[in-house]
Amino acid sequence: MDLELSESELAFQAEARAWLAANVPAEPLPSLDTAEGFVLHQAWEAKLAAERWSVVSWPKEYHGREASLVEWIIFEEEYYRAGAPLRVSQNGIFLLAPIIFEHGTPEQQDRFLPSMATGERVWAQCWSEPEAGSDLASLKSSARRVSTSSTTGESGWVLNGQKIWCSRAALAQWGFGLFRSDPEAQKHAGLTYFLFPLDAEGVTVRPIAQLDGEEGFAEVFFDDVFVPDTDVLGAPGDGWRVAMSTAGNERGLSLRSPGRFTAAADRLLALYDERPDPRVADRVVDAWLKAEAYRLYTWGTVTKLKDGGDIGAAGSVNKVWWSELDVALHETALDLLGPDAELESRWLDGYTFSLSGPIYAGTNEIQRNIVAERILGLPREPKGVQK
Amino acid sequence: MKFELTTDQQDFAASLDSLLAAADTVAAARGWAAGDHAAGLKLWERLAEQGLTMLATEASPVEVCVAFEALGRHAVPGPWVEAAAYLPVALGAEVEGVATVAMPRALDADVADAVYAVVGDTLHTATAGKAHTSVDRSRHLFDVTPGDAVEHGDLAAAYDLAVLATAAQLLGAGERVLADAVTYVKQRKQFGREIGSYQAIKHKLADVRIALDFARPLVLGAALDPTPRAVSAAKVACADAAYLASRTGLQVHGAIGYTQEFDLSVWITKIRALVTAWGTPAAHRARILETLRSA
């Protein structure tokens, strides 16, 4: 058992560190949920992609470096340690790309992956509906088969309905989501995974301001939107299985690498040095300690995956931990800031963002049920009333 | 990079576990608590034969942690941290027989062949005095009077290994309480269904699972590199997680869990004692902050 990096991993780390030190913007970019910030973040993605740092684990033909899982974690640690910008393309590269690699056709891979890697096309996640949040399989937005479109002559599907809490949708170019393609099928069956441009005819995007006043998400209305067969991901009717592989990614390793929290814990310690307050000291220690636990836990996960294991329900353990750590870490920073805490600052932005963690990607209540039922083996709650 | 126990280490853990599972350690702990040390001392000899008293000098801190997690899981009584973690490093040699050291009181000095005390930066022999009753009835604590100074090795390293061993013991005890609580809530029915099917119970136990899952890598990380900061982090996390396990375990058992007769009491009281043994969580948090700020 060891935590030692190999020569080549150390070389990779040194290269990433040097490049980031030379290229990370000196001043934080404006929020990626503003029109100005969005474009600047896209430009940053393009810069990353030019030197093959935007999607290090991807194949070389799609701007990647074919980095190993260990190298990917190393890169993420360096990325956040360097104070680099948030990833405007994260929905695409972390949530959609693994699905395109696994379920997409070669044609879809060639068509969608390069522009995702360069940040040229940013993707919005369109999953939730007003009546389907944590109970995602109860979604009602529909897809109806059409043999030939009246406008293009292609065969495909017509989408109708409404999606909500679509992150990045206010500014993104394309979206991905599940639609009910077979109303007769059982709840989880009969769903199909679609990709669609957000400026397509019949799509209306209505931005929604978040707690921080910025339009980080939107509701999206579909009124007879035509999607060709070539933009269906996976087999029609197989959308649930396809989507669940992204949910695992989101809760597990791919979206919240430990570097984010270890870097934030380091900044919290620096803040403590500027404004020491013994009444908050223990919480500063706990934030550092929990970030450190998460870092080490992740190496354990990496070992399991390298040995051919599966994360499975442990992704839910992970998600509860990082999301609650993120909130606690930022709350602690605000307490150190005292009366200044209410003023606009990077800590306040981080705090507001952290509040979404226990809600998105499946609420922490859902995650705790998964831990209890699938890991501890506790009995399922009796079924509620089905409408 | 391979952050997981090796096959040999896993085998060692499994063999200790099966030995202890077959040994009626609860009866030994209850006997020890009542002043009848026979079963506990017999168990001590068997574990010494398995090499537990030589791990600190002959193996790595990882093996020490594997062993102490098993000791905690099975509530094995006796001054194990003192004799198998602290003293071998402090004295620079494996301890023969049962020995203990005052920190600040000497655990089980009445059954120890040798008693030590730390005075400033030096190690001394000691004689036991007044006895105190612990929340864990199987821990008999004694005031000591230091005698002659003895030659010693790195006392700071000895302390850190003892802290780490205590953390591992807490982890094992916490895992045991969680396992027993899960078994219980799957059997116990109220209002016509197993109480483990209620979300309120599920979420409490899920939180224990999560806390223990994130305490373990801190123990293993500290075992690979036992710096003061790393062992303190392991102790804080394991104390918090095990204590959460004990409170939750008691709560889901209801009144039966509050009785001394029910075996859960053996772990609940041991966890409470170990939370403050070898440095309180507050002291370890202060030590972590100090090392972080001077980094």
XYZ file of C-alpha atoms in Angstrom:
682
model
C 0.000 0.000 0.000
C 1.403 3.395 -0.929
C 0.516 6.879 -2.107
C 3.563 7.397 -4.286
C 3.366 8.774 -7.780
C 5.427 7.229 -10.542
C 8.148 9.092 -12.424
C 5.829 9.746 -15.362
C 3.016 10.890 -13.062
C 5.395 13.293 -11.332
C 6.498 14.598 -14.726
C 2.865 15.092 -15.730
C 2.241 16.946 -12.456
C 5.233 19.229 -13.035
C 4.145 20.002 -16.587
C 0.575 20.819 -15.520
C 1.770 22.952 -12.626
C 4.146 24.940 -14.813
C 1.581 25.534 -17.550
C -1.124 26.615 -15.100
C 1.262 28.924 -13.225
C 2.083 30.651 -16.512
C -1.458 30.817 -17.882
C -4.120 31.075 -15.179
C -5.650 34.571 -15.314
C -4.247 36.768 -12.543
C -7.673 38.219 -11.766
C -10.729 35.964 -11.333
C -12.985 36.050 -14.426
C -16.490 37.520 -14.100
C -19.139 34.904 -13.240
C -19.696 32.356 -16.008
C -23.422 32.907 -15.572
C -23.160 36.432 -16.981
C -23.021 37.096 -20.735
C -19.595 38.733 -20.438
C -18.191 36.064 -18.122
C -19.571 33.236 -20.257
C -17.602 34.374 -23.296
C -14.414 34.873 -21.264
C -14.801 31.387 -19.801
C -15.282 29.972 -23.309
C -12.050 31.704 -24.332
C -10.295 30.115 -21.328
C -11.593 26.695 -22.423
C -10.186 27.304 -25.899
C -6.821 28.193 -24.373
C -6.851 25.028 -22.280
C -7.788 22.960 -25.333
C -5.024 24.434 -27.470
C -2.446 22.898 -25.106
C -4.541 19.761 -24.510
C -5.438 20.602 -20.909
C -9.226 20.885 -21.298
C -10.007 17.159 -21.393
C -6.812 15.428 -20.327
C -8.314 11.940 -20.115
C -9.806 11.991 -23.628
C -8.236 10.450 -26.745
C -5.692 12.586 -28.563
C -7.920 12.884 -31.636
C -10.422 14.834 -29.494
C -7.899 17.261 -27.931
C -7.068 14.956 -25.017
C -3.840 13.491 -23.651
C -5.127 9.993 -22.901
C -4.253 10.695 -19.272
C -4.815 7.922 -16.737
C -7.273 8.286 -13.881
C -4.387 9.081 -11.522
C -3.127 11.766 -13.895
C -6.612 13.203 -14.181
C -6.827 13.592 -10.387
C -3.348 15.115 -10.371
C -4.435 17.599 -13.025
C -7.557 18.542 -11.084
C -5.516 19.105 -7.915
C -3.129 21.356 -9.781
C -5.977 23.136 -11.543
C -7.704 24.188 -8.350
C -4.479 24.843 -6.475
C -3.584 27.316 -9.227
C -6.915 29.125 -8.683
C -8.000 28.496 -12.279
C -11.531 29.471 -13.437
C -14.612 27.291 -12.985
C -15.291 25.068 -15.992
C -18.081 26.554 -18.106
C -18.098 23.330 -20.133
C -18.493 21.026 -17.128
C -21.992 19.776 -18.019
C -20.637 18.627 -21.339
C -17.229 17.275 -20.452
C -18.166 15.621 -17.157
C -21.820 14.601 -17.605
C -22.500 14.188 -21.311
C -19.127 13.173 -22.731
C -18.835 9.893 -20.766
C -22.229 8.953 -22.246
C -21.240 9.903 -25.771
C -18.070 7.829 -25.416
C -20.079 4.872 -24.105
C -23.353 5.052 -26.021
C -22.752 7.457 -28.904
C -22.216 6.405 -32.500
C -18.798 7.150 -34.078
C -20.560 9.828 -36.101
C -21.916 11.443 -32.921
C -18.511 11.278 -31.290
C -16.892 13.054 -34.210
C -19.680 15.608 -34.415
C -20.040 16.521 -30.735
C -16.790 15.914 -28.866
C -14.324 18.350 -30.515
C -16.470 21.479 -30.020
C -17.116 20.363 -26.440
C -13.399 20.049 -25.775
C -12.657 23.531 -27.103
C -15.569 25.166 -25.284
C -17.000 26.370 -28.574
C -20.270 24.566 -27.896
C -21.451 24.650 -24.277
C -24.071 22.152 -23.147
C -27.016 22.595 -20.776
C -28.322 19.742 -18.678
C -32.104 19.550 -19.188
C -33.271 16.842 -16.833
C -35.718 18.063 -14.196
C -39.330 18.955 -14.876
C -41.747 20.880 -12.654
C -43.279 17.573 -11.485
C -40.144 15.457 -11.761
C -37.184 16.443 -9.605
C -35.710 13.724 -7.410
C -38.365 11.381 -8.830
C -36.843 11.845 -12.256
C -38.503 8.821 -13.836
C -41.908 10.435 -13.398
C -41.101 12.947 -16.137
C -43.816 13.722 -18.682
C -42.208 15.668 -21.538
C -42.917 13.632 -24.614
C -41.237 12.471 -27.780
C -43.452 11.339 -30.686
C -42.046 9.356 -33.576
C -42.332 10.920 -37.058
C -41.237 9.016 -40.132
C -40.503 12.177 -42.116
C -40.270 15.742 -40.938
C -42.400 18.257 -42.811
C -39.437 20.654 -42.940
C -36.328 18.513 -43.469
C -37.720 15.242 -44.820
C -35.631 13.292 -42.258
C -37.065 10.722 -39.870
C -36.938 11.539 -36.187
C -38.934 12.691 -33.183
C -41.098 15.622 -32.131
C -40.522 16.892 -28.573
C -43.134 18.611 -26.425
C -43.206 19.674 -22.798
C -41.155 21.615 -20.289
C -37.826 21.189 -18.544
C -36.694 23.252 -15.566
C -33.551 24.024 -13.541
C -31.541 23.493 -16.714
C -28.057 24.556 -15.655
C -26.195 26.828 -18.134
C -29.270 26.867 -20.425
C -29.581 30.650 -20.371
C -26.318 30.955 -22.323
C -25.473 27.490 -23.659
C -25.838 26.389 -27.264
C -27.115 22.816 -26.941
C -29.018 20.746 -24.387
C -29.404 17.104 -23.416
C -32.317 15.450 -21.660
C -34.770 12.585 -21.312
C -38.214 12.469 -22.899
C -41.030 9.940 -22.606
C -41.119 8.230 -25.972
C -43.527 5.434 -25.041
C -46.456 6.548 -22.851
C -47.655 2.941 -22.474
C -44.394 1.622 -21.004
C -43.612 1.243 -17.288
C -42.192 4.303 -15.498
C -38.474 3.675 -16.147
C -38.955 2.168 -19.584
C -40.033 4.157 -22.583
C -37.647 7.064 -22.005
C -35.269 8.285 -24.706
C -32.140 10.424 -24.424
C -32.075 13.396 -26.836
C -29.550 16.034 -27.856
C -30.944 19.294 -29.252
C -29.872 22.853 -30.158
C -31.392 25.426 -27.824
C -32.084 27.751 -30.784
C -34.114 25.108 -32.646
C -37.563 26.062 -33.895
C -40.109 25.539 -31.115
C -37.600 25.831 -28.228
C -38.152 28.694 -25.794
C -35.553 29.335 -23.091
C -36.654 31.430 -20.133
C -33.740 32.236 -17.810
C -34.286 31.976 -14.045
C -32.271 34.081 -11.631
C -30.572 32.087 -8.859
C -30.072 33.118 -5.209
C -27.089 35.199 -6.288
C -29.163 37.075 -8.871
C -27.424 35.478 -11.857
C -29.149 33.430 -14.502
C -27.317 30.167 -13.989
C -30.261 28.088 -15.025
C -33.439 28.334 -17.060
C -36.691 26.652 -17.906
C -36.961 25.342 -21.426
C -40.244 24.870 -23.291
C -40.613 22.453 -26.214
C -43.378 23.102 -28.715
C -43.246 20.532 -31.541
C -39.463 20.552 -31.692
C -38.122 18.225 -34.359
C -35.025 16.137 -33.494
C -33.561 13.810 -36.131
C -32.708 10.189 -35.324
C -29.040 11.098 -35.548
C -29.407 13.164 -32.332
C -30.806 10.337 -30.224
C -28.199 9.067 -27.784
C -28.360 5.312 -27.236
C -31.328 3.224 -28.267
C -34.855 4.702 -28.208
C -36.552 3.580 -24.992
C -33.205 2.958 -23.288
C -32.809 6.523 -21.974
C -33.076 5.669 -18.287
C -30.130 3.278 -18.366
C -28.140 5.742 -20.450
C -28.953 8.622 -18.099
C -28.115 6.686 -14.959
C -24.563 6.232 -16.087
C -24.237 10.046 -16.041
C -25.840 10.257 -12.602
C -23.140 7.965 -11.280
C -20.494 10.182 -12.813
C -21.999 13.291 -11.344
C -22.230 11.934 -7.807
C -18.966 10.130 -7.901
C -15.580 11.075 -9.105
C -16.002 13.168 -12.159
C -17.754 16.345 -11.121
C -16.204 17.074 -7.740
C -12.566 16.236 -7.693
C -10.877 16.727 -4.314
C -8.639 19.518 -5.599
C -11.554 21.943 -5.374
C -11.940 21.366 -1.651
C -8.297 21.029 -0.673
C -7.595 24.310 -2.482
C -10.551 25.999 -0.766
C -9.395 24.639 2.615
C -5.952 26.150 1.968
C -7.574 29.499 1.201
C -9.635 29.182 4.385
C -6.433 28.702 6.389
C -4.953 31.781 4.736
C -8.093 33.700 5.695
C -7.734 32.437 9.263
C -4.177 33.774 9.320
C -5.456 37.182 8.219
C -8.372 37.191 10.632
C -7.671 34.665 13.399
C -10.701 33.995 15.597
C -10.275 31.232 18.194
C -14.058 30.774 18.300
C -14.000 29.547 14.707
C -10.671 27.689 14.891
C -12.108 24.188 15.355
C -14.311 24.575 12.288
C -11.346 25.721 10.216
C -9.550 22.545 11.303
C -12.586 20.405 10.489
C -12.860 21.904 7.007
C -9.211 21.112 6.339
C -9.568 17.654 7.865
C -12.646 16.750 5.838
C -11.063 17.969 2.622
C -7.998 15.872 3.440
C -10.231 12.859 4.168
C -11.907 13.391 0.798
C -8.535 13.591 -0.959
C -7.370 10.315 0.575
C -10.744 8.634 0.059
C -10.495 9.532 -3.617
C -7.133 7.752 -3.894
C -8.865 4.699 -2.439
C -11.568 4.986 -5.089
C -8.939 5.365 -7.801
C -7.219 2.196 -6.550
C -10.512 0.306 -6.730
C -11.237 1.547 -10.258
C -7.700 0.746 -11.418
C -8.197 -2.796 -10.135
C -11.332 -3.097 -12.260
C -13.797 -2.372 -9.448
C -16.951 -0.317 -9.598
C -17.909 2.748 -7.508
C -21.576 1.767 -7.387
C -23.552 3.168 -4.474
C -20.360 4.570 -2.920
C -20.924 7.512 -5.281
C -23.758 8.491 -2.943
C -21.445 8.395 0.091
C -19.141 10.666 -1.856
C -21.809 13.125 -2.922
C -23.186 13.716 0.578
C -19.649 14.255 1.866
C -18.385 16.777 -0.661
C -21.611 18.743 -0.853
C -21.867 19.179 2.929
C -18.150 19.844 3.234
C -18.461 22.582 0.614
C -21.242 24.323 2.548
C -19.458 24.005 5.911
C -16.200 25.274 4.472
C -17.812 28.394 3.048
C -19.969 29.029 6.127
C -16.788 28.940 8.194
C -15.158 31.487 5.899
C -18.179 33.783 6.211
C -18.032 33.530 9.998
C -14.368 34.537 9.898
C -15.263 37.507 7.707
C -17.699 38.718 10.353
C -19.790 41.742 9.330
C -17.941 41.803 5.972
C -19.432 38.420 5.115
C -22.547 39.970 3.565
C -20.490 41.991 1.083
C -19.897 40.658 -2.428
C -16.769 38.523 -2.439
C -15.315 35.336 -3.853
C -16.196 33.620 -0.556
C -19.809 34.761 -0.820
C -20.006 33.529 -4.436
C -18.561 30.213 -3.368
C -20.989 30.019 -0.471
C -24.031 30.649 -2.680
C -22.817 28.066 -5.172
C -22.175 25.538 -2.389
C -25.812 25.766 -1.287
C -26.880 24.044 -4.493
C -24.674 21.011 -3.790
C -26.985 19.185 -1.359
C -29.870 19.743 -3.835
C -28.600 18.926 -7.303
C -27.428 15.597 -8.727
C -30.091 13.906 -6.587
C -30.822 15.532 -3.207
C -28.838 14.355 -0.221
C -32.007 12.773 1.153
C -32.123 10.543 -1.927
C -28.399 9.796 -1.528
C -28.862 8.795 2.119
C -31.651 6.434 1.091
C -29.308 4.871 -1.459
C -26.554 4.473 1.164
C -29.025 2.930 3.617
C -30.684 0.574 1.151
C -27.850 -0.448 -1.149
C -24.846 -0.310 1.183
C -26.345 -1.044 4.611
C -29.038 -3.310 3.156
C -31.954 -1.699 5.004
C -35.487 -2.421 3.765
C -37.044 -0.122 1.192
C -39.637 2.345 2.346
C -43.133 1.050 1.492
C -44.263 2.484 -1.856
C -46.092 5.770 -1.685
C -49.333 6.556 -3.445
C -48.844 6.564 -7.216
C -50.745 9.241 -9.069
C -0.046 4.429 -6.068
C -2.141 1.725 -4.461
C -4.100 3.119 -1.536
C -5.571 -0.089 -0.239
C -4.415 -2.841 2.114
C -2.203 -5.432 0.453
C -3.426 -9.014 0.210
C -1.165 -9.957 3.135
C -2.580 -7.131 5.234
C -6.134 -8.124 4.343
C -5.380 -11.722 5.262
C -3.899 -10.612 8.572
C -7.053 -8.592 9.301
C -9.284 -11.528 8.399
C -7.373 -14.035 10.521
C -7.408 -11.728 13.557
C -11.080 -11.141 13.025
C -11.952 -14.818 12.942
C -9.750 -15.548 15.960
C -11.470 -12.815 17.972
C -14.961 -13.657 16.734
C -14.500 -17.170 18.116
C -13.002 -16.041 21.421
C -16.016 -14.584 23.286
C -14.280 -11.284 23.787
C -17.384 -9.769 25.368
C -17.192 -12.303 28.211
C -13.496 -11.486 28.595
C -14.321 -7.762 28.710
C -17.094 -8.288 31.242
C -14.826 -10.477 33.397
C -12.060 -7.868 33.156
C -14.522 -5.192 34.251
C -15.455 -7.279 37.309
C -11.812 -7.784 38.253
C -11.540 -11.336 36.882
C -8.651 -11.055 34.422
C -8.229 -14.742 33.601
C -10.016 -14.813 30.222
C -8.566 -11.454 29.181
C -5.005 -12.485 30.021
C -5.416 -15.759 28.141
C -6.593 -13.755 25.144
C -3.593 -11.447 25.636
C -1.233 -14.428 25.376
C -2.917 -15.745 22.246
C -2.747 -12.354 20.564
C 0.892 -11.925 21.597
C 1.557 -15.311 19.943
C -0.056 -13.889 16.789
C 2.576 -11.158 16.917
C 0.474 -8.217 18.087
C 3.023 -7.031 20.627
C 5.820 -6.969 18.048
C 4.034 -5.046 15.286
C 5.190 -1.627 16.458
C 8.856 -2.581 16.279
C 8.871 -5.263 13.587
C 6.100 -4.274 11.167
C 4.686 -0.997 9.825
C 2.089 1.352 11.323
C -0.341 -0.065 8.739
C -0.204 -3.466 10.456
C -0.558 -1.752 13.833
C -3.753 -0.076 12.574
C -5.111 -3.336 11.165
C -4.592 -4.990 14.551
C -6.113 -2.192 16.589
C -9.159 -1.947 14.385
C -9.760 -5.628 15.157
C -9.199 -5.034 18.891
C -11.782 -2.248 18.787
C -14.268 -4.242 16.741
C -14.178 -7.018 19.332
C -13.836 -4.822 22.455
C -10.737 -6.680 23.619
C -9.840 -5.501 27.155
C -6.399 -4.543 28.443
C -3.683 -1.907 28.013
C -3.042 -2.718 24.353
C -2.274 0.801 23.167
C 0.196 1.172 26.012
C 1.923 -2.199 25.626
C 1.751 -2.734 21.877
C 2.018 0.817 20.474
C 3.500 3.329 22.913
C 6.000 1.336 24.979
C 7.650 -0.680 22.176
C 8.563 2.582 20.439
C 9.365 4.410 23.691
C 11.603 1.591 24.916
C 12.853 0.612 21.475
C 11.916 -3.032 21.956
C 8.948 -5.355 22.073
C 7.356 -5.512 25.523
C 7.366 -8.890 27.249
C 4.217 -9.585 29.245
C 1.722 -6.861 30.108
C 2.985 -3.320 30.589
C 1.355 0.071 30.875
C 2.168 3.750 31.019
C 0.433 6.659 32.738
C -1.078 9.095 30.223
C -2.025 10.761 32.513
C -3.296 7.733 34.484
C -2.059 4.171 33.983
C -4.572 1.803 32.416
C -4.806 -1.598 34.122
C -1.709 -1.058 36.232
C -3.028 -3.761 38.571
C -2.384 -6.499 36.008
C 0.753 -5.003 34.444
C 4.176 -6.555 34.943
C 5.734 -3.130 34.450
C 4.363 0.395 34.919
C 5.908 3.528 33.435
C 5.339 7.252 33.611
C 6.479 10.119 31.437
C 8.084 12.978 33.357
C 8.815 15.934 31.126
C 10.839 14.468 28.263
C 11.937 11.321 30.043
C 10.494 7.905 30.766
C 10.441 6.541 34.305
C 9.389 3.378 36.063
C 6.364 3.997 38.255
C 4.322 2.465 41.031
C 0.550 2.410 40.988
C -1.515 4.223 43.593
C -5.170 5.153 43.824
C -7.586 3.460 41.427
C -10.289 5.326 39.447
C -13.460 4.031 37.812
C -13.812 4.705 34.078
C -17.020 5.140 32.110
C -15.760 1.940 30.430
C -15.897 -0.535 33.308
C -13.208 -2.636 31.665
C -10.696 0.229 31.976
C -9.172 0.446 35.450
C -7.142 3.625 35.757
C -4.478 4.280 38.376
C -2.616 7.300 39.655
C 1.125 6.633 39.663
C 4.234 7.738 41.497
C 7.251 7.964 39.152
C 10.450 6.195 40.151
C 13.795 5.978 38.360
C 14.363 7.295 34.857
C 14.908 4.592 32.228
C 16.637 4.717 28.852
C 14.203 5.537 26.142
C 13.809 6.138 22.439
C 11.650 8.666 20.580
C 8.801 9.489 22.960
C 7.133 11.798 20.463
C 6.992 9.025 17.853
C 5.703 6.652 20.535
C 2.928 9.085 21.407
C 1.943 9.484 17.769
C 1.750 5.742 17.212
C -0.390 5.389 20.343
C -2.725 8.132 19.071
C -2.985 6.369 15.726
C -3.632 2.985 17.352
C -6.395 4.556 19.450
C -7.912 6.034 16.299
C -7.908 2.612 14.634
C -9.463 1.060 17.735
C -12.226 3.691 17.636
C -12.787 2.928 13.951
C -13.221 -0.773 14.704
C -15.564 -0.061 17.603
C -17.610 2.321 15.464
C -17.886 -0.263 12.674
C -19.084 -2.850 15.177
C -21.776 -0.591 16.625
C -22.997 0.270 13.122
C -23.117 -3.396 12.098
C -25.082 -4.340 15.239
C -27.434 -1.390 14.798
C -28.137 -2.356 11.182
C -28.892 -5.944 12.211
C -31.222 -4.715 14.937
C -33.250 -2.259 12.843
C -33.871 -4.964 10.257
C -35.469 -7.179 12.922
C -37.233 -4.778 15.238
C -40.780 -3.941 14.144
C -42.940 -1.016 15.215
C -46.211 0.182 13.689
C -46.256 -2.934 11.562
C -42.888 -2.682 9.805
C -39.172 -2.929 10.412
C -37.893 0.296 11.937
C -35.028 0.196 9.431
C -37.519 0.961 6.668
C -38.246 4.400 8.168
C -36.340 7.181 6.507
C -35.541 8.859 9.841
C -33.658 5.720 10.954
C -32.081 5.157 7.536
C -30.650 8.637 7.342
C -29.093 8.413 10.800
C -27.385 5.143 9.950
C -26.330 6.388 6.512
C -24.600 9.313 8.234
C -22.670 6.862 10.405
C -21.645 4.864 7.320
C -20.451 8.055 5.609
C -18.512 9.289 8.672
C -16.718 5.951 9.094
C -15.959 5.715 5.363
C -14.153 9.051 5.486
C -12.375 8.382 8.804
C -10.720 5.221 7.460
C -8.576 6.874 4.743
C -7.235 9.320 7.352
C -6.115 6.336 9.436
C -4.459 4.653 6.458
C -2.914 7.908 5.262
C -1.474 8.534 8.737
C -0.213 4.939 8.867
C 1.778 5.537 5.671
C 3.207 8.824 6.983
C 2.611 9.195 10.742
C 3.259 12.911 11.141
C 1.772 14.610 14.223
C -0.780 16.342 11.984
C -1.827 13.150 10.227
C -2.277 11.092 13.400
C -4.196 13.906 15.071
C -6.482 14.136 12.035
C -7.091 10.385 12.202
C -7.873 10.572 15.920
C -10.304 13.489 15.526
C -12.129 11.862 12.601
C -12.325 8.421 14.216
C -13.457 9.869 17.556
C -16.192 11.871 15.823
C -17.311 8.975 13.637
C -17.261 6.362 16.398
C -19.032 8.672 18.800
C -21.713 9.333 16.185
C -21.984 5.560 15.743
C -22.412 5.039 19.477
C -25.037 7.736 19.912
C -26.928 6.545 16.845
C -26.594 2.894 17.834
C -28.021 3.656 21.252
C -30.859 5.723 19.802
C -32.050 3.107 17.317
C -31.931 0.359 19.937
C -34.085 2.337 22.341
C -34.172 1.398 26.035
C -32.497 -1.988 25.620
C -29.428 -0.135 24.388
C -29.374 1.836 27.614
C -28.844 -1.267 29.745
C -25.495 -2.585 30.925
C -26.732 -6.130 30.386
C -27.043 -5.658 26.619
C -23.677 -6.075 24.883
C -23.931 -2.770 23.019
C -23.036 -1.090 26.337
C -19.525 -2.561 26.122
C -18.819 -0.568 22.929
C -20.771 2.567 23.808
C -18.789 3.050 27.014
C -15.485 2.105 25.390
C -15.973 4.641 22.609
C -16.773 7.357 25.131
C -13.542 6.556 27.019
C -11.377 6.413 23.895
C -12.682 9.746 22.577
C -10.698 11.507 25.310
C -7.894 8.942 25.820
C -4.516 9.829 24.233
C -5.461 13.453 23.635
C -8.935 14.991 23.540
C -10.429 16.004 20.190
C -9.918 19.639 21.238
C -6.225 19.047 21.926
C -5.740 17.266 18.609
C -7.598 19.962 16.684
C -5.333 22.560 18.321
C -2.277 20.527 17.286
C -3.536 20.278 13.697
C -4.115 24.023 13.494
C -0.660 24.721 14.876
C 1.046 22.505 12.284
C -1.051 23.962 9.469
C -0.270 27.542 10.418
C 3.441 26.927 10.729
C 3.522 25.085 7.392
